[in-house]
mmCIF file of C-alpha atoms in Angstrom:
data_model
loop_
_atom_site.group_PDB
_atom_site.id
_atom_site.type_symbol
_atom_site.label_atom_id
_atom_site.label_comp_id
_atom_site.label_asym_id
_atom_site.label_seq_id
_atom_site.Cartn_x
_atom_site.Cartn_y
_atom_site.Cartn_z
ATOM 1 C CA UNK A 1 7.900 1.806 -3.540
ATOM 2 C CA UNK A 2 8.808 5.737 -4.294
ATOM 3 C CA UNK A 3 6.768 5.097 -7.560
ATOM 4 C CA UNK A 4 4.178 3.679 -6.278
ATOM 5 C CA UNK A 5 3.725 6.456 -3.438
ATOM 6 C CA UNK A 6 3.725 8.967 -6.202
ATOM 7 C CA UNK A 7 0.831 7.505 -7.863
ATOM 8 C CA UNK A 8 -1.464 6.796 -4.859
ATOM 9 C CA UNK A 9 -0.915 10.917 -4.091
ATOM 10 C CA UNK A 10 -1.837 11.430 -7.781
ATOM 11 C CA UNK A 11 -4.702 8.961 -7.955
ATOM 12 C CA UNK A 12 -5.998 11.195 -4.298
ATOM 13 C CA UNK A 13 -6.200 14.163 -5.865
ATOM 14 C CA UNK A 14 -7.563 13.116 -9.157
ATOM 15 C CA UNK A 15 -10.582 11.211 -6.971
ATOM 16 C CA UNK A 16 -10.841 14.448 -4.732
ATOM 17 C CA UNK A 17 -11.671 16.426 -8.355
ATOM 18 C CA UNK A 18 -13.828 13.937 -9.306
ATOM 19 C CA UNK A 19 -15.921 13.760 -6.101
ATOM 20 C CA UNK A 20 -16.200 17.741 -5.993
ATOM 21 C CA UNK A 21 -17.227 18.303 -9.652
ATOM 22 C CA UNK A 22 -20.507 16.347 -8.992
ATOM 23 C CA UNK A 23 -22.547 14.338 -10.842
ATOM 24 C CA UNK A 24 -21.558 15.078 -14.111
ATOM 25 C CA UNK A 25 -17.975 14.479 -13.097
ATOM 26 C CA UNK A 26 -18.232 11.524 -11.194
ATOM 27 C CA UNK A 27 -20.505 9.659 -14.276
ATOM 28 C CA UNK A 28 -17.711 10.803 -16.960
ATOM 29 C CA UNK A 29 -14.760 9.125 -14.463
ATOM 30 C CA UNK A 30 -16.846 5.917 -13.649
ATOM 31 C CA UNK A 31 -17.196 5.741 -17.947
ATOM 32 C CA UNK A 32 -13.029 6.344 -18.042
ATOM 33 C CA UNK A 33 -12.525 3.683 -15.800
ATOM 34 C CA UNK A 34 -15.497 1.299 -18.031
ATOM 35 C CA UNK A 35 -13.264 1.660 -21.052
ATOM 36 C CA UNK A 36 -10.236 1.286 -19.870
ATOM 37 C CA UNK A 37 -10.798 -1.806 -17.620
ATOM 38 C CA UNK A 38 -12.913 -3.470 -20.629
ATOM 39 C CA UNK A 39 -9.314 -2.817 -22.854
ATOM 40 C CA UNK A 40 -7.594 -4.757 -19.884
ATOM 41 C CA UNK A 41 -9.942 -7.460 -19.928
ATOM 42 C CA UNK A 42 -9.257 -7.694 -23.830
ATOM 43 C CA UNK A 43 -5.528 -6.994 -23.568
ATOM 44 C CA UNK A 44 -4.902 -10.403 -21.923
ATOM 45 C CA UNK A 45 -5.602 -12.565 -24.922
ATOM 46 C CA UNK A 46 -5.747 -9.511 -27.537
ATOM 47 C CA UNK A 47 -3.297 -11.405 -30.565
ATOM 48 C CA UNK A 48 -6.216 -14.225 -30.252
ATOM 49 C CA UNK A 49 -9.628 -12.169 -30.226
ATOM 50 C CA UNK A 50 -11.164 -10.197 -32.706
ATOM 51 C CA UNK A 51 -11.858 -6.290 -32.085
ATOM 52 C CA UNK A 52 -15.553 -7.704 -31.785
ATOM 53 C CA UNK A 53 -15.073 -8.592 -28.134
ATOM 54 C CA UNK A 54 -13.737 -5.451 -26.958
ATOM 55 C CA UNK A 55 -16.652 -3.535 -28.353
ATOM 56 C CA UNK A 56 -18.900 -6.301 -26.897
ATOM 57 C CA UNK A 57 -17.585 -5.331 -23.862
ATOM 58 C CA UNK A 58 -17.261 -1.826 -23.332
ATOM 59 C CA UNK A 59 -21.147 -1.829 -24.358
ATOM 60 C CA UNK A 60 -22.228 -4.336 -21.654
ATOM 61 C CA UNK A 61 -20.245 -2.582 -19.227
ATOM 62 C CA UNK A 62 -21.237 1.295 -20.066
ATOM 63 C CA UNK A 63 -24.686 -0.313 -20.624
ATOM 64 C CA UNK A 64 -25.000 -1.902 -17.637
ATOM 65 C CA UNK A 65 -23.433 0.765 -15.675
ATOM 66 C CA UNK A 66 -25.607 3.659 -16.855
ATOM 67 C CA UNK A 67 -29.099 1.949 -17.824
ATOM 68 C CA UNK A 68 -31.817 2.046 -15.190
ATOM 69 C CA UNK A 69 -32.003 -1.173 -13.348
ATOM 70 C CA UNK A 70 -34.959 -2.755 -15.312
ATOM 71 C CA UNK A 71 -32.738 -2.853 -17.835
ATOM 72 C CA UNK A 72 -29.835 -4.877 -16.988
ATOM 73 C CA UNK A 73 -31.545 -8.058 -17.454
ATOM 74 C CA UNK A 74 -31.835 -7.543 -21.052
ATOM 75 C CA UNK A 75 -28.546 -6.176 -21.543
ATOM 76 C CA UNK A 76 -27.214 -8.768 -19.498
ATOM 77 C CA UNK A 77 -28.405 -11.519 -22.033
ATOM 78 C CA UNK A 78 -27.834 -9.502 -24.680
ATOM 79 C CA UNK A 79 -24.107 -9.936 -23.788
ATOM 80 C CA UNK A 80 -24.126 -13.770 -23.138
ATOM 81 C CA UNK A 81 -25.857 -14.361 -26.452
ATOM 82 C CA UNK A 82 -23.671 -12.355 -28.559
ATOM 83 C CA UNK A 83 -20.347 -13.738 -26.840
ATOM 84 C CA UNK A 84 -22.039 -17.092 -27.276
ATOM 85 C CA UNK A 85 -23.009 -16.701 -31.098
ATOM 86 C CA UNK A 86 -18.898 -15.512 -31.411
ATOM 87 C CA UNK A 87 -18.150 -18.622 -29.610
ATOM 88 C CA UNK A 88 -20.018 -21.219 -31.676
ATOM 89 C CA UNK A 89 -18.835 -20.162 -35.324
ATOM 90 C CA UNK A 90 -15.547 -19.038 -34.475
ATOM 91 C CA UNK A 91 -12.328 -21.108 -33.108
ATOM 92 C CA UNK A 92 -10.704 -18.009 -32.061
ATOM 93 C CA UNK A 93 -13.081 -17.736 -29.069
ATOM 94 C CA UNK A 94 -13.248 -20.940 -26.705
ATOM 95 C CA UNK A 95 -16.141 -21.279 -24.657
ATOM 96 C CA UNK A 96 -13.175 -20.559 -21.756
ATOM 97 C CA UNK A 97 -12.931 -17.499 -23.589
ATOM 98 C CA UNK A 98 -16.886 -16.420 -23.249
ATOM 99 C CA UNK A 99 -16.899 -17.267 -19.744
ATOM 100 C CA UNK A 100 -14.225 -14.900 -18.887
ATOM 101 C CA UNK A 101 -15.425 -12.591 -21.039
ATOM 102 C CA UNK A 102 -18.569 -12.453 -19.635
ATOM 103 C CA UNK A 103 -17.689 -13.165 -15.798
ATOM 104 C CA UNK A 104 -15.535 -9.884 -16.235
ATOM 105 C CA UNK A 105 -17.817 -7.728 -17.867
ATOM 106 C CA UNK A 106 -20.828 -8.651 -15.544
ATOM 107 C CA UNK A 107 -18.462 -8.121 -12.513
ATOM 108 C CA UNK A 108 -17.730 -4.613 -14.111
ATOM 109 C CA UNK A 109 -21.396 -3.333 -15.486
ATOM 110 C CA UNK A 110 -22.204 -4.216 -11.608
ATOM 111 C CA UNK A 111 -20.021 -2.526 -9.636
ATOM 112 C CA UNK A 112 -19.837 0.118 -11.722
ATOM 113 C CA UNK A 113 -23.889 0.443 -11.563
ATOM 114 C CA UNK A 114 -23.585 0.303 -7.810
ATOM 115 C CA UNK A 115 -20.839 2.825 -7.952
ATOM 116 C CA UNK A 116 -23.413 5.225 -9.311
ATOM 117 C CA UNK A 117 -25.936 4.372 -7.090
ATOM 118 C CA UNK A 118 -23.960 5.145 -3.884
ATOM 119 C CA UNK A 119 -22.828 8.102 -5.117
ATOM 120 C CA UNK A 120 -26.721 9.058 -5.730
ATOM 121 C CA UNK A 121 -26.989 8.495 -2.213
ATOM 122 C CA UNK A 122 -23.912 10.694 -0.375
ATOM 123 C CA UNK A 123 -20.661 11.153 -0.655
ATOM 124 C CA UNK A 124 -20.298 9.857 2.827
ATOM 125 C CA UNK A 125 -21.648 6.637 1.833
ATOM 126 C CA UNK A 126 -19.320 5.884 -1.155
ATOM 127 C CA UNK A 127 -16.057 7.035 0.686
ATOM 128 C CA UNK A 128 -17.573 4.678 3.888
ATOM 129 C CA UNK A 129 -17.896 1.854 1.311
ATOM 130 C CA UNK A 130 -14.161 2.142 0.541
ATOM 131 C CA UNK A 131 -12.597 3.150 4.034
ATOM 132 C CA UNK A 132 -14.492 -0.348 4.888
ATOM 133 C CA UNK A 133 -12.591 -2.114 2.180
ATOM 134 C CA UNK A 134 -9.575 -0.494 2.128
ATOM 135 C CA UNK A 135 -8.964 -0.183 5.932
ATOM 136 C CA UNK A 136 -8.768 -4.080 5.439
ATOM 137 C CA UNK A 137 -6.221 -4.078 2.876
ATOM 138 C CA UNK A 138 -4.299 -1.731 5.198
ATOM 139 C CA UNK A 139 -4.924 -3.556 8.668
ATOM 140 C CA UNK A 140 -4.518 -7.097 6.446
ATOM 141 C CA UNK A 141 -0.925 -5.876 4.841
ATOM 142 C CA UNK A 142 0.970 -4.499 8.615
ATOM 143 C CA UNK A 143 -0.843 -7.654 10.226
ATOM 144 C CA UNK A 144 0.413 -9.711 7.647
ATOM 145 C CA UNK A 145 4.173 -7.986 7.896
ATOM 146 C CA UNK A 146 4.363 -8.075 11.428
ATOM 147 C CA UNK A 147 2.244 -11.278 12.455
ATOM 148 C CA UNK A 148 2.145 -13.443 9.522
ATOM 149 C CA UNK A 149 2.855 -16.924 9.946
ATOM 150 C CA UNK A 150 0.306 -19.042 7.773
ATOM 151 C CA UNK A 151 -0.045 -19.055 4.409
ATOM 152 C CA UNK A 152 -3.786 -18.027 3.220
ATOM 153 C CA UNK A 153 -3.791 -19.705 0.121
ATOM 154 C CA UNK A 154 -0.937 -19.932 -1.133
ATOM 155 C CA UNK A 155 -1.371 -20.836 -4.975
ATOM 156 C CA UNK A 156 -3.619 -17.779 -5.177
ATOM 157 C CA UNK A 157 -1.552 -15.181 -3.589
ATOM 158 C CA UNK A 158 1.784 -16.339 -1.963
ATOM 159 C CA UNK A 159 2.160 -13.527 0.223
ATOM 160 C CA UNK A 160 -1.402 -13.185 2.071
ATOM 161 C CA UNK A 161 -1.517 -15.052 5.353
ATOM 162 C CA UNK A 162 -4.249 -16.133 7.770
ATOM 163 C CA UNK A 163 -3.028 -13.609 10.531
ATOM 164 C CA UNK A 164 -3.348 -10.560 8.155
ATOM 165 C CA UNK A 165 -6.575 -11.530 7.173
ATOM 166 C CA UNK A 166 -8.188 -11.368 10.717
ATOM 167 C CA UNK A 167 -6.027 -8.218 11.500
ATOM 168 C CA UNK A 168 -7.467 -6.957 8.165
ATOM 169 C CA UNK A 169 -11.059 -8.018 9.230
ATOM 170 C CA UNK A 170 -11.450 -6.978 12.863
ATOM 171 C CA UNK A 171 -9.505 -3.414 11.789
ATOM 172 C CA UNK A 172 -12.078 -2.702 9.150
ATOM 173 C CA UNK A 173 -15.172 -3.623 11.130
ATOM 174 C CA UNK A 174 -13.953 -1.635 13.731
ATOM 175 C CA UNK A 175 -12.909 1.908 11.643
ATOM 176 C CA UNK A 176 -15.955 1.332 9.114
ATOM 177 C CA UNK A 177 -18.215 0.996 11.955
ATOM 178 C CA UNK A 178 -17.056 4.103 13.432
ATOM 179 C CA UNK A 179 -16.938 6.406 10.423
ATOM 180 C CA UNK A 180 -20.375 4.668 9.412
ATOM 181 C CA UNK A 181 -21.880 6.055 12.960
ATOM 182 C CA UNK A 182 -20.897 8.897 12.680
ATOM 183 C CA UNK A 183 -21.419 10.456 9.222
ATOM 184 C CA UNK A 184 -23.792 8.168 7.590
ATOM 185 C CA UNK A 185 -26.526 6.875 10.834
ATOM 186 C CA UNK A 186 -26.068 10.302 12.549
ATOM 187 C CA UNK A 187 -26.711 12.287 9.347
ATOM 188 C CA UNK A 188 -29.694 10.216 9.051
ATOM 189 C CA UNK A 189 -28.951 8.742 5.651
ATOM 190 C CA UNK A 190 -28.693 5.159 6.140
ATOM 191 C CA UNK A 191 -30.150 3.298 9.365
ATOM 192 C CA UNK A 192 -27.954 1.332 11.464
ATOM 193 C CA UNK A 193 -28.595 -1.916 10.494
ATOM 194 C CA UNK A 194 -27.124 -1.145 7.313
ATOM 195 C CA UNK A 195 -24.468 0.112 8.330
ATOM 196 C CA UNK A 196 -23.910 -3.203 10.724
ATOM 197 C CA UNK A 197 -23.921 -5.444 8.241
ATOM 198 C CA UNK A 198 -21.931 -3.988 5.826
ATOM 199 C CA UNK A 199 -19.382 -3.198 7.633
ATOM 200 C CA UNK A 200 -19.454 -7.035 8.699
ATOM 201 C CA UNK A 201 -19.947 -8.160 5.110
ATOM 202 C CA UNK A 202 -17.125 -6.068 3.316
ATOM 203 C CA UNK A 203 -14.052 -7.059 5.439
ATOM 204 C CA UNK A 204 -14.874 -10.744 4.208
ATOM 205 C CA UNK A 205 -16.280 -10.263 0.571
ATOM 206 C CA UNK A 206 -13.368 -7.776 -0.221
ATOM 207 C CA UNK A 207 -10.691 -9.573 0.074
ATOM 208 C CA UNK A 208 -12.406 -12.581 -1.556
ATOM 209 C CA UNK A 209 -12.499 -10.170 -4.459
ATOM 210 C CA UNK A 210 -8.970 -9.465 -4.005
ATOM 211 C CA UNK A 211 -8.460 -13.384 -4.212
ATOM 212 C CA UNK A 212 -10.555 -13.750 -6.740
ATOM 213 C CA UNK A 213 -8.761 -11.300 -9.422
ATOM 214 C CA UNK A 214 -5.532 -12.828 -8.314
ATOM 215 C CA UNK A 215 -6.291 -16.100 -9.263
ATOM 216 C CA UNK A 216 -7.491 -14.681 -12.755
ATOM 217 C CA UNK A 217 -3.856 -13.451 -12.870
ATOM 218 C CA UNK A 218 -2.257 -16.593 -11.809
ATOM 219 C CA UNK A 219 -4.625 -18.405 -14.614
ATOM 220 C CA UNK A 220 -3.521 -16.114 -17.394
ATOM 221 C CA UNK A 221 0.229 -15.749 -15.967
ATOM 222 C CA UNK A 222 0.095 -12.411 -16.027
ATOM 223 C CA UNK A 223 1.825 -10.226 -13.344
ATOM 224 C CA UNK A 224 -1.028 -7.254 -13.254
ATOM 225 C CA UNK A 225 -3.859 -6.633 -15.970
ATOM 226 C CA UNK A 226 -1.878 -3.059 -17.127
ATOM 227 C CA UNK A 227 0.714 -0.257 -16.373
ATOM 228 C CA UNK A 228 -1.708 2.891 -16.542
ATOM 229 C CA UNK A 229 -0.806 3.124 -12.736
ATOM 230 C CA UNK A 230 2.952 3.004 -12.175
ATOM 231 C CA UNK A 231 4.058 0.756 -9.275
ATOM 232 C CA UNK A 232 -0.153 -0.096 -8.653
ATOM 233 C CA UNK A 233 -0.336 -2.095 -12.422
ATOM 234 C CA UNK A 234 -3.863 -1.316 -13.879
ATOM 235 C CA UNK A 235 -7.426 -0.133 -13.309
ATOM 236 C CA UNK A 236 -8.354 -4.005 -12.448
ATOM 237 C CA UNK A 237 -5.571 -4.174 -10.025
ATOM 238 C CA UNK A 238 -6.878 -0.894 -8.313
ATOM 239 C CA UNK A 239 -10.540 -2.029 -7.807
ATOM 240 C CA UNK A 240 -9.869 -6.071 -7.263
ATOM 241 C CA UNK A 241 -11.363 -5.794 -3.903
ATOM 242 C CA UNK A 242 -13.758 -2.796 -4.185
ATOM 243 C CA UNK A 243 -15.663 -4.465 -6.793
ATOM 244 C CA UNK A 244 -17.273 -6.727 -4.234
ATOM 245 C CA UNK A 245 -17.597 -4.336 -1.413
ATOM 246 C CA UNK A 246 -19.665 -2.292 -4.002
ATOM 247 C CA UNK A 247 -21.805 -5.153 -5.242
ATOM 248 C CA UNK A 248 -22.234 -6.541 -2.179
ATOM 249 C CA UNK A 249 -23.439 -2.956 -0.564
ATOM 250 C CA UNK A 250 -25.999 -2.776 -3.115
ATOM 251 C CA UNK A 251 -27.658 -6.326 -2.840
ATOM 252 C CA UNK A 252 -27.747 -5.197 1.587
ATOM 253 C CA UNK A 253 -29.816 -1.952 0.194
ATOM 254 C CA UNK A 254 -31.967 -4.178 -1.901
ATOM 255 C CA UNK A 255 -32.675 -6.246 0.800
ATOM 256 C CA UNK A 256 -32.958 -4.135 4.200
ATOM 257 C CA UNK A 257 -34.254 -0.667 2.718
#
């Protein structure tokens, strides 16, 4: 635990530096955290597959994070025909294999893409989109403690339960609706009905990201996808649930603005 207080003070002040230095700043971090969660990706089945994939993926993800929009579609396939082409005339690389591969790397060139694009917006925004999710990691893990009687799902993640879930969810609509109010819709950078629904949205599709790298974990037997963050595991295991929150913000934006 002492560890991995340490870390979370460290990992604050590093993401304070990196919000304050601007734009330049916050694009060189977002490419740190490309690389390294593209090696994690590779690390899990890195005595089986070639150096090929890793490169494969850092360029769909830094591509897909930094291109204009318009441009995603063709990296995008890019990406699934290459990893495809591997698949078919090599053994090494199962067609399980290409679907992860590519699953991951999509998941990452998008949030990372919508990462930039909420910073673009306000820093307001981007720390609103992750009080939202985190608040429900938070409410989710001293509801769970204190309240938690039934097993979410169990084969996933043994220690989440139902109660901590709704704790998490009703605690982050509430705080992210708050903070959202009052220094996003009073600024006058986002409307309220953005605000609204994202805040109802990310409780939900965070901590089915959460899940959702979990299982990955469980499927690979893996305890965490690295150790660059002592007592926290790796980049992957920092962003499980933000990932969504992120995506998900973006599609809203899409859609209401």
């Amino acid at each position: 635990m002492k560890e991995r207080i340490i870390t979370s003070i460290i990992l604050v002040g590093v993401l304070a530096l990196v919000l304050i230095s601007g734009q330049t700043g916050f694009m060189v971090f977002v490419a740190i955290v490309g690389v390294i969660a593209g090696y994690e990706i590779y690390k899990i089945k890195k005595t089986e597959w070639k150096p090929s994939i890793l490169l494969i993926l850092w360029a769909y993800i830094l591509s897909g994070a930094f291109l204009p929009t318009d441009y995603f579609i063709a990296v995008l396939s890019i990406a699934l025909i290459l990893l495809l082409a591997i698949s078919v005339f090599n053994e090494w690389f199962s067609v399980q294999d290409m679907a992860f591969v590519f699953m991951m790397g999509t998941i990452l060139a998008l949030t990372l893409s919508s990462l930039v694009l909420v910073f673009s917006y306000d820093l307001f925004v981007l720390l609103y989109v992750v009080l939202a999710t985190y608040s429900t990691d938070i409410f989710a893990y001293f509801g769970g403690t204190f309240f938690g009687k039934t097993k979410l799902i169990e084969r996933v993640s043994p220690k989440k339960t139902v109660e901590g879930a709704i704790i998490g969810v009703i605690g982050s609509i509430t705080v992210s609706l708050l903070f959202g109010m009052v220094y996003v819709v009073n600024r006058g950078i986002l409307p309220f009905e953005v605000i609204l629904t994202i805040s109802l949205l990310v409780p939900f599709v965070g901590q089915i990201g959460d899940l959702a790298f979990s299982l990955v974990k469980r499927f690979y037997n893996i305890k965490d996808y690295g150790n660059i963050l002592p007592g926290h595991g790796g980049i992957l295991d920092r962003i499980d649930s933000i990932a969504f929150s992120f995506i998900v913000f973006t599609v809203v934006l899409s859609i209401i603005l």
